[in-house]
PDB file of C-alpha atoms and ligand atoms in Angstrom:
ATOM      1  CA  MET A  27     142.904  32.374  89.882  1.00 45.00           C
ATOM      2  CA  VAL A  28     140.016  34.847  89.900  1.00 50.00           C
ATOM      3  CA  ALA A  29     136.592  33.191  89.959  1.00 55.00           C
ATOM      4  CA  ARG A  30     134.100  34.396  87.374  1.00 70.00           C
ATOM      5  CA  ARG A  31     130.745  35.106  88.905  1.00 89.00           C
ATOM      6  CA  ARG A  32     127.576  35.781  86.955  1.00 93.00           C
ATOM      7  CA  ARG A  33     127.249  39.541  86.754  1.00 95.00           C
ATOM      8  CA  LEU A  34     124.386  41.205  88.630  1.00 97.00           C
ATOM      9  CA  VAL A  35     123.003  44.656  87.857  1.00 98.00           C
ATOM     10  CA  VAL A  36     120.490  46.115  90.315  1.00 98.00           C
ATOM     11  CA  GLY A  37     118.507  49.293  89.737  1.00 98.00           C
ATOM     12  CA  ASN A  38     117.774  51.368  92.835  1.00 98.00           C
ATOM     13  CA  TRP A  39     114.908  53.672  91.966  1.00 98.00           C
ATOM     14  CA  LYS A  40     115.079  55.328  95.407  1.00 98.00           C
ATOM     15  CA  MET A  41     111.958  57.432  96.125  1.00 98.00           C
ATOM     16  CA  ASN A  42     111.119  58.062  92.473  1.00 98.00           C
ATOM     17  CA  GLY A  43     108.315  57.040  90.175  1.00 97.00           C
ATOM     18  CA  ASP A  44     104.555  56.846  89.890  1.00 98.00           C
ATOM     19  CA  ARG A  45     102.313  54.283  88.252  1.00 98.00           C
ATOM     20  CA  ALA A  46     102.504  55.832  84.779  1.00 98.00           C
ATOM     21  CA  ALA A  47     106.245  56.505  84.885  1.00 98.00           C
ATOM     22  CA  ASN A  48     107.007  53.013  86.253  1.00 98.00           C
ATOM     23  CA  ALA A  49     105.012  51.342  83.476  1.00 98.00           C
ATOM     24  CA  ALA A  50     106.663  53.473  80.783  1.00 98.00           C
ATOM     25  CA  LEU A  51     110.140  52.832  82.198  1.00 98.00           C
ATOM     26  CA  LEU A  52     109.748  49.057  82.481  1.00 98.00           C
ATOM     27  CA  GLN A  53     108.033  48.699  79.098  1.00 98.00           C
ATOM     28  CA  ALA A  54     110.849  50.650  77.453  1.00 98.00           C
ATOM     29  CA  PHE A  55     113.455  48.590  79.335  1.00 98.00           C
ATOM     30  CA  LEU A  56     111.829  45.271  78.365  1.00 97.00           C
ATOM     31  CA  ALA A  57     111.751  46.441  74.737  1.00 97.00           C
ATOM     32  CA  GLU A  58     115.547  46.769  74.923  1.00 96.00           C
ATOM     33  CA  ARG A  59     115.749  42.937  75.253  1.00 94.00           C
ATOM     34  CA  VAL A  60     118.976  42.888  77.217  1.00 93.00           C
ATOM     35  CA  GLY A  61     119.095  39.097  77.483  1.00 84.00           C
ATOM     36  CA  ASP A  62     119.896  37.148  80.613  1.00 85.00           C
ATOM     37  CA  GLU A  63     123.677  36.694  80.457  1.00 88.00           C
ATOM     38  CA  ALA A  64     123.788  39.091  83.394  1.00 93.00           C
ATOM     39  CA  GLU A  65     121.208  38.886  86.174  1.00 96.00           C
ATOM     40  CA  VAL A  66     119.123  42.063  86.399  1.00 98.00           C
ATOM     41  CA  SER A  67     116.927  43.277  89.251  1.00 98.00           C
ATOM     42  CA  VAL A  68     114.918  46.405  89.961  1.00 98.00           C
ATOM     43  CA  CYS A  69     114.478  47.674  93.534  1.00 98.00           C
ATOM     44  CA  ALA A  70     111.351  49.815  93.532  1.00 98.00           C
ATOM     45  CA  PRO A  71     109.559  51.771  96.279  1.00 98.00           C
ATOM     46  CA  ALA A  72     107.452  49.342  98.342  1.00 98.00           C
ATOM     47  CA  PRO A  73     104.042  50.722  97.252  1.00 98.00           C
ATOM     48  CA  TYR A  74     104.861  49.886  93.624  1.00 98.00           C
ATOM     49  CA  LEU A  75     106.197  46.358  94.080  1.00 98.00           C
ATOM     50  CA  VAL A  76     102.870  44.770  93.103  1.00 98.00           C
ATOM     51  CA  GLN A  77     102.791  46.838  89.917  1.00 98.00           C
ATOM     52  CA  VAL A  78     106.430  46.026  89.182  1.00 98.00           C
ATOM     53  CA  SER A  79     105.889  42.315  89.795  1.00 98.00           C
ATOM     54  CA  THR A  80     102.961  42.308  87.353  1.00 98.00           C
ATOM     55  CA  LEU A  81     105.033  44.052  84.692  1.00 98.00           C
ATOM     56  CA  LEU A  82     108.102  41.822  85.149  1.00 98.00           C
ATOM     57  CA  GLU A  83     106.705  38.399  86.033  1.00 96.00           C
ATOM     58  CA  ALA A  84     106.873  37.085  82.463  1.00 96.00           C
ATOM     59  CA  SER A  85     110.460  38.294  82.059  1.00 96.00           C
ATOM     60  CA  SER A  86     113.815  37.194  83.485  1.00 96.00           C
ATOM     61  CA  ILE A  87     114.123  40.495  85.382  1.00 97.00           C
ATOM     62  CA  ALA A  88     113.852  40.175  89.163  1.00 98.00           C
ATOM     63  CA  TRP A  89     112.605  42.809  91.586  1.00 98.00           C
ATOM     64  CA  GLY A  90     113.276  43.749  95.154  1.00 98.00           C
ATOM     65  CA  GLY A  91     112.786  46.183  98.017  1.00 98.00           C
ATOM     66  CA  GLN A  92     115.026  49.070  99.052  1.00 98.00           C
ATOM     67  CA  ASP A  93     114.976  48.276 102.773  1.00 98.00           C
ATOM     68  CA  CYS A  94     113.312  45.895 105.224  1.00 98.00           C
ATOM     69  CA  SER A  95     112.623  45.793 108.920  1.00 98.00           C
ATOM     70  CA  SER A  96     114.848  43.791 111.234  1.00 98.00           C
ATOM     71  CA  HIS A  97     111.643  42.705 113.024  1.00 98.00           C
ATOM     72  CA  GLU A  98     109.275  39.926 112.002  1.00 97.00           C
ATOM     73  CA  SER A  99     105.970  41.784 112.540  1.00 97.00           C
ATOM     74  CA  GLY A 100     104.143  43.919 115.052  1.00 98.00           C
ATOM     75  CA  ALA A 101     104.036  47.493 116.300  1.00 98.00           C
ATOM     76  CA  TYR A 102     106.552  49.048 113.915  1.00 97.00           C
ATOM     77  CA  THR A 103     104.491  51.670 112.135  1.00 98.00           C
ATOM     78  CA  GLY A 104     105.704  52.442 108.635  1.00 96.00           C
ATOM     79  CA  GLU A 105     108.072  49.506 108.356  1.00 97.00           C
ATOM     80  CA  VAL A 106     107.987  46.789 105.707  1.00 98.00           C
ATOM     81  CA  SER A 107     108.926  43.250 106.764  1.00 98.00           C
ATOM     82  CA  ALA A 108     111.072  40.819 104.853  1.00 98.00           C
ATOM     83  CA  ALA A 109     108.119  38.400 104.842  1.00 98.00           C
ATOM     84  CA  MET A 110     105.987  41.002 103.060  1.00 98.00           C
ATOM     85  CA  LEU A 111     108.651  41.532 100.409  1.00 98.00           C
ATOM     86  CA  ALA A 112     108.993  37.780  99.951  1.00 98.00           C
ATOM     87  CA  GLU A 113     105.235  37.423  99.530  1.00 98.00           C
ATOM     88  CA  LEU A 114     105.405  40.012  96.731  1.00 98.00           C
ATOM     89  CA  GLY A 115     107.917  37.840  94.910  1.00 98.00           C
ATOM     90  CA  CYS A 116     110.981  39.954  95.676  1.00 98.00           C
ATOM     91  CA  ARG A 117     114.326  38.239  95.093  1.00 98.00           C
ATOM     92  CA  HIS A 118     116.474  41.011  96.588  1.00 98.00           C
ATOM     93  CA  VAL A 119     116.376  43.683  99.254  1.00 98.00           C
ATOM     94  CA  ILE A 120     118.913  46.476  99.703  1.00 98.00           C
ATOM     95  CA  VAL A 121     120.062  46.929 103.321  1.00 98.00           C
ATOM     96  CA  GLY A 122     122.392  49.543 104.755  1.00 98.00           C
ATOM     97  CA  HIS A 123     122.260  51.965 101.837  1.00 98.00           C
ATOM     98  CA  SER A 124     124.319  55.020 102.798  1.00 97.00           C
ATOM     99  CA  GLU A 125     121.223  57.223 102.603  1.00 96.00           C
ATOM    100  CA  ARG A 126     119.599  55.097 105.285  1.00 97.00           C
ATOM    101  CA  ARG A 127     122.762  54.915 107.370  1.00 96.00           C
ATOM    102  CA  ALA A 128     123.087  58.725 107.220  1.00 94.00           C
ATOM    103  CA  LEU A 129     119.468  59.902 107.264  1.00 96.00           C
ATOM    104  CA  HIS A 130     118.015  57.227 109.550  1.00 95.00           C
ATOM    105  CA  ALA A 131     121.052  56.643 111.772  1.00 94.00           C
ATOM    106  CA  GLU A 132     121.242  52.954 110.907  1.00 97.00           C
ATOM    107  CA  SER A 133     124.162  51.314 112.708  1.00 97.00           C
ATOM    108  CA  ASP A 134     126.339  48.500 111.381  1.00 98.00           C
ATOM    109  CA  VAL A 135     124.661  46.015 113.757  1.00 98.00           C
ATOM    110  CA  PHE A 136     121.172  47.179 112.773  1.00 98.00           C
ATOM    111  CA  VAL A 137     122.046  46.692 109.104  1.00 98.00           C
ATOM    112  CA  ALA A 138     123.303  43.189 109.909  1.00 98.00           C
ATOM    113  CA  GLU A 139     120.007  42.394 111.663  1.00 98.00           C
ATOM    114  CA  LYS A 140     118.135  43.484 108.557  1.00 98.00           C
ATOM    115  CA  ALA A 141     120.301  41.198 106.427  1.00 98.00           C
ATOM    116  CA  ALA A 142     119.510  38.317 108.800  1.00 98.00           C
ATOM    117  CA  ALA A 143     115.771  39.068 108.575  1.00 98.00           C
ATOM    118  CA  ALA A 144     115.982  39.046 104.784  1.00 98.00           C
ATOM    119  CA  LEU A 145     117.726  35.658 104.758  1.00 98.00           C
ATOM    120  CA  ARG A 146     115.129  34.175 107.115  1.00 98.00           C
ATOM    121  CA  HIS A 147     112.554  34.851 104.432  1.00 98.00           C
ATOM    122  CA  GLY A 148     114.510  33.636 101.451  1.00 98.00           C
ATOM    123  CA  LEU A 149     115.504  37.073 100.170  1.00 98.00           C
ATOM    124  CA  VAL A 150     119.007  37.923  99.023  1.00 98.00           C
ATOM    125  CA  PRO A 151     120.149  40.968 101.002  1.00 98.00           C
ATOM    126  CA  ILE A 152     122.294  43.451  99.105  1.00 98.00           C
ATOM    127  CA  VAL A 153     124.478  44.773 101.913  1.00 98.00           C
ATOM    128  CA  CYS A 154     125.846  48.243 101.143  1.00 98.00           C
ATOM    129  CA  VAL A 155     129.157  49.421 102.551  1.00 98.00           C
ATOM    130  CA  GLY A 156     131.208  52.494 101.755  1.00 98.00           C
ATOM    131  CA  GLU A 157     133.196  55.367 103.127  1.00 97.00           C
ATOM    132  CA  THR A 158     132.500  59.095 103.125  1.00 96.00           C
ATOM    133  CA  LEU A 159     134.813  61.546 101.402  1.00 94.00           C
ATOM    134  CA  ALA A 160     136.272  62.614 104.761  1.00 94.00           C
ATOM    135  CA  GLU A 161     136.972  58.974 105.631  1.00 96.00           C
ATOM    136  CA  ARG A 162     138.679  58.367 102.272  1.00 95.00           C
ATOM    137  CA  GLU A 163     140.788  61.500 102.628  1.00 93.00           C
ATOM    138  CA  ALA A 164     141.777  60.373 106.120  1.00 96.00           C
ATOM    139  CA  GLY A 165     142.989  57.075 104.663  1.00 96.00           C
ATOM    140  CA  ALA A 166     140.275  55.151 106.528  1.00 97.00           C
ATOM    141  CA  THR A 167     138.469  53.501 103.603  1.00 97.00           C
ATOM    142  CA  GLU A 168     139.540  49.935 104.416  1.00 98.00           C
ATOM    143  CA  GLN A 169     138.928  50.406 108.124  1.00 98.00           C
ATOM    144  CA  VAL A 170     135.369  51.663 107.486  1.00 98.00           C
ATOM    145  CA  VAL A 171     134.273  49.014 105.008  1.00 98.00           C
ATOM    146  CA  ALA A 172     135.911  46.262 107.091  1.00 98.00           C
ATOM    147  CA  ARG A 173     133.977  47.418 110.161  1.00 98.00           C
ATOM    148  CA  GLN A 174     130.683  47.578 108.235  1.00 98.00           C
ATOM    149  CA  LEU A 175     131.201  44.121 106.733  1.00 98.00           C
ATOM    150  CA  ALA A 176     132.434  42.592 110.000  1.00 98.00           C
ATOM    151  CA  ALA A 177     129.141  43.416 111.717  1.00 98.00           C
ATOM    152  CA  VAL A 178     127.367  41.349 109.061  1.00 98.00           C
ATOM    153  CA  THR A 179     129.789  38.417 109.041  1.00 98.00           C
ATOM    154  CA  ALA A 180     129.717  38.306 112.865  1.00 97.00           C
ATOM    155  CA  LEU A 181     125.943  37.902 112.883  1.00 98.00           C
ATOM    156  CA  LEU A 182     125.522  35.701 109.809  1.00 97.00           C
ATOM    157  CA  GLY A 183     128.533  33.398 110.120  1.00 95.00           C
ATOM    158  CA  THR A 184     128.764  31.225 107.028  1.00 94.00           C
ATOM    159  CA  ASP A 185     125.373  32.519 105.874  1.00 96.00           C
ATOM    160  CA  ILE A 186     127.441  35.413 104.542  1.00 97.00           C
ATOM    161  CA  ASP A 187     127.730  33.122 101.501  1.00 96.00           C
ATOM    162  CA  ARG A 188     124.065  33.944 100.739  1.00 97.00           C
ATOM    163  CA  VAL A 189     124.378  37.725 100.452  1.00 98.00           C
ATOM    164  CA  VAL A 190     125.413  40.229  97.816  1.00 98.00           C
ATOM    165  CA  VAL A 191     127.768  43.019  98.919  1.00 98.00           C
ATOM    166  CA  ALA A 192     127.656  46.462  97.292  1.00 98.00           C
ATOM    167  CA  TYR A 193     130.624  48.781  97.657  1.00 98.00           C
ATOM    168  CA  GLU A 194     129.239  52.280  97.344  1.00 97.00           C
ATOM    169  CA  PRO A 195     131.640  55.094  98.228  1.00 97.00           C
ATOM    170  CA  VAL A 196     129.337  57.766  99.636  1.00 95.00           C
ATOM    171  CA  TRP A 197     131.199  60.513  97.766  1.00 94.00           C
ATOM    172  CA  ALA A 198     130.317  58.855  94.451  1.00 92.00           C
ATOM    173  CA  ILE A 199     126.576  58.385  94.993  1.00 91.00           C
ATOM    174  CA  GLY A 200     124.448  60.741  92.935  1.00 84.00           C
ATOM    175  CA  THR A 201     127.395  63.121  92.546  1.00 87.00           C
ATOM    176  CA  GLY A 202     128.536  62.237  89.049  1.00 83.00           C
ATOM    177  CA  ARG A 203     131.943  61.500  90.605  1.00 86.00           C
ATOM    178  CA  THR A 204     132.729  57.825  90.026  1.00 87.00           C
ATOM    179  CA  ALA A 205     135.493  55.886  91.725  1.00 88.00           C
ATOM    180  CA  SER A 206     138.061  54.984  89.087  1.00 94.00           C
ATOM    181  CA  PRO A 207     137.975  51.302  88.088  1.00 95.00           C
ATOM    182  CA  GLU A 208     141.331  50.887  89.881  1.00 96.00           C
ATOM    183  CA  GLN A 209     140.101  52.589  93.078  1.00 96.00           C
ATOM    184  CA  ALA A 210     136.925  50.504  93.127  1.00 97.00           C
ATOM    185  CA  ASP A 211     138.715  47.268  92.298  1.00 97.00           C
ATOM    186  CA  ALA A 212     141.196  47.761  95.119  1.00 97.00           C
ATOM    187  CA  VAL A 213     138.399  48.044  97.678  1.00 98.00           C
ATOM    188  CA  HIS A 214     136.565  45.069  96.121  1.00 98.00           C
ATOM    189  CA  SER A 215     139.723  43.003  96.385  1.00 97.00           C
ATOM    190  CA  PHE A 216     140.043  43.999 100.048  1.00 98.00           C
ATOM    191  CA  LEU A 217     136.392  43.043 100.685  1.00 98.00           C
ATOM    192  CA  ARG A 218     136.881  39.729  98.865  1.00 97.00           C
ATOM    193  CA  ASP A 219     139.711  38.883 101.256  1.00 97.00           C
ATOM    194  CA  ARG A 220     137.589  39.797 104.295  1.00 97.00           C
ATOM    195  CA  LEU A 221     134.786  37.560 102.976  1.00 97.00           C
ATOM    196  CA  ALA A 222     137.217  34.689 102.481  1.00 97.00           C
ATOM    197  CA  GLU A 223     138.413  35.064 106.073  1.00 96.00           C
ATOM    198  CA  ALA A 224     134.814  34.928 107.285  1.00 96.00           C
ATOM    199  CA  SER A 225     133.740  31.915 105.236  1.00 96.00           C
ATOM    200  CA  ALA A 226     135.512  29.419 103.029  1.00 95.00           C
ATOM    201  CA  GLY A 227     132.345  29.251 100.910  1.00 93.00           C
ATOM    202  CA  SER A 228     132.176  32.963 100.116  1.00 95.00           C
ATOM    203  CA  ASP A 229     133.683  32.685  96.649  1.00 94.00           C
ATOM    204  CA  ALA A 230     130.267  32.932  94.972  1.00 93.00           C
ATOM    205  CA  VAL A 231     129.323  36.131  96.821  1.00 97.00           C
ATOM    206  CA  ARG A 232     129.067  38.953  94.337  1.00 97.00           C
ATOM    207  CA  ILE A 233     130.518  42.365  95.148  1.00 98.00           C
ATOM    208  CA  LEU A 234     128.769  45.115  93.198  1.00 98.00           C
ATOM    209  CA  TYR A 235     130.066  48.621  92.660  1.00 97.00           C
ATOM    210  CA  GLY A 236     127.689  51.561  93.035  1.00 97.00           C
ATOM    211  CA  GLY A 237     128.231  55.282  92.636  1.00 95.00           C
ATOM    212  CA  SER A 238     127.462  57.246  89.473  1.00 93.00           C
ATOM    213  CA  VAL A 239     127.694  54.200  87.189  1.00 96.00           C
ATOM    214  CA  LYS A 240     126.620  55.235  83.684  1.00 96.00           C
ATOM    215  CA  ALA A 241     126.526  53.658  80.251  1.00 96.00           C
ATOM    216  CA  ASP A 242     129.828  55.286  79.394  1.00 96.00           C
ATOM    217  CA  ASN A 243     131.818  54.054  82.420  1.00 96.00           C
ATOM    218  CA  ALA A 244     130.169  50.681  83.132  1.00 96.00           C
ATOM    219  CA  ALA A 245     132.317  48.594  80.786  1.00 95.00           C
ATOM    220  CA  GLN A 246     135.607  49.739  82.351  1.00 96.00           C
ATOM    221  CA  LEU A 247     134.275  49.076  85.853  1.00 96.00           C
ATOM    222  CA  PHE A 248     132.861  45.635  85.042  1.00 95.00           C
ATOM    223  CA  ALA A 249     136.067  44.613  83.283  1.00 94.00           C
ATOM    224  CA  ARG A 250     137.928  44.737  86.603  1.00 94.00           C
ATOM    225  CA  PRO A 251     138.551  41.287  88.124  1.00 93.00           C
ATOM    226  CA  HIS A 252     136.887  41.925  91.490  1.00 96.00           C
ATOM    227  CA  ILE A 253     133.819  43.886  90.312  1.00 96.00           C
ATOM    228  CA  ASP A 254     130.868  41.546  89.801  1.00 96.00           C
ATOM    229  CA  GLY A 255     128.243  44.047  88.675  1.00 97.00           C
ATOM    230  CA  GLY A 256     126.618  47.288  89.715  1.00 98.00           C
ATOM    231  CA  LEU A 257     124.076  48.923  91.977  1.00 98.00           C
ATOM    232  CA  ILE A 258     122.681  51.691  89.849  1.00 98.00           C
ATOM    233  CA  GLY A 259     120.743  54.711  91.105  1.00 97.00           C
ATOM    234  CA  GLY A 260     120.033  57.600  88.753  1.00 96.00           C
ATOM    235  CA  ALA A 261     120.890  55.752  85.555  1.00 98.00           C
ATOM    236  CA  SER A 262     118.361  53.010  86.359  1.00 98.00           C
ATOM    237  CA  LEU A 263     115.587  55.555  85.774  1.00 98.00           C
ATOM    238  CA  LYS A 264     116.449  55.807  82.066  1.00 98.00           C
ATOM    239  CA  ALA A 265     115.596  52.646  80.130  1.00 98.00           C
ATOM    240  CA  SER A 266     118.230  52.957  77.408  1.00 97.00           C
ATOM    241  CA  GLU A 267     120.968  53.925  79.886  1.00 98.00           C
ATOM    242  CA  PHE A 268     120.119  51.067  82.254  1.00 98.00           C
ATOM    243  CA  ALA A 269     119.955  48.638  79.324  1.00 98.00           C
ATOM    244  CA  ALA A 270     123.398  49.729  78.149  1.00 97.00           C
ATOM    245  CA  ILE A 271     124.793  49.113  81.637  1.00 97.00           C
ATOM    246  CA  CYS A 272     123.190  45.641  81.693  1.00 97.00           C
ATOM    247  CA  ARG A 273     124.723  44.870  78.287  1.00 96.00           C
ATOM    248  CA  ALA A 274     128.139  45.982  79.521  1.00 96.00           C
ATOM    249  CA  ALA A 275     127.762  43.590  82.466  1.00 95.00           C
ATOM    250  CA  ALA A 276     126.578  40.761  80.200  1.00 93.00           C
ATOM    251  CA  LYS A 277     129.750  40.998  78.120  1.00 89.00           C
ATOM    252  CA  THR A 278     131.836  39.992  81.138  1.00 80.00           C
ATOM    253  CA  SER A 279     129.298  37.592  82.654  1.00 66.00           C
ATOM    254  CA  THR A 280     129.342  33.870  83.009  1.00 58.00           C
ATOM    255  CA  HIS A 281     126.938  31.271  84.275  1.00 44.00           C
ATOM    256  CA  GLY A 282     129.923  29.271  85.523  1.00 46.00           C
ATOM    257  CA  VAL A 283     129.638  29.939  89.266  1.00 52.00           C
ATOM    258  CA  ALA A 284     126.240  29.638  90.956  1.00 56.00           C
ATOM    259  CA  SER A 285     125.733  32.739  93.097  1.00 67.00           C
ATOM    260  CA  PRO A 286     123.004  33.704  95.549  1.00 73.00           C
TER     261      PRO A 286
HETATM  262  C1  PEP B   9     122.662  54.318  94.678  1.00 80.99           C
HETATM  263  O1  PEP B   9     121.758  55.019  95.073  1.00 80.99           O
HETATM  264  O2  PEP B   9     122.818  53.181  95.172  1.00 80.99           O
HETATM  265  C2  PEP B   9     123.546  54.829  93.642  1.00 80.99           C
HETATM  266  C3  PEP B   9     124.620  54.160  93.341  1.00 80.99           C
HETATM  267  O3  PEP B   9     123.172  56.011  93.045  1.00 80.99           O
HETATM  268  P1  PEP B   9     123.825  56.681  91.721  1.00 80.99           P
HETATM  269  O4  PEP B   9     124.032  55.583  90.711  1.00 80.99           O
HETATM  270  O5  PEP B   9     122.811  57.683  91.279  1.00 80.99           O
HETATM  271  O6  PEP B   9     125.118  57.280  92.139  1.00 80.99           O
END
């Protein structure tokens, strides 16, 4: 039997926005009144998290960071600690996004250390995994995502139950090329099995799909049995588009299984 997990939709604004645009975007999104059948979160650039928290604190929408340091504090110029994000009321933090793995040479172990730092401070890490186009074409998708996830399960042990996993094929991010629901679901099913091997309590862990999710493809993706929601980049910058994606997730959501 496939467990039904409450759907989670997370917006990743990446390095976009300014004070005026953020306020307009969130006010327009709140006016859409998407309801709370699905959990919704917005991961904003760190300098705007105070503004975002002020705009969202009276709503059911959560917020989070896009990265955190693996260190607690100290001489790490430019880094943002998990404790700082927690103090700003963040619920989530994205770790291991493919842009950081590629542009900042973040290794699987380094990403795992960031996830551990997030958990130490009560944040839910959203651990991104995914293969490049060359890796997919070489038939290495499962090998790559298994390796990326294994680094996290090895460090966290049964604390893997407290994370969210996001499968984001690199070739689908920001390209307009989405994995088909069947392609995505197959990888999610594979990841679900790896999670189950790592921890008997991992059933509540949500596995999000990310990569060119839009209002017009979200429903088919979220209808798949192993897809528990989405990590949304470009479309999270348009209030009506993001709201439509959240509504699509809500239609398949349930409060039945408590998830981190
Ligand atoms: C992302 O950045 O995590 C992402 C999925 O981007 P997009 O939706 O724009 O492909």
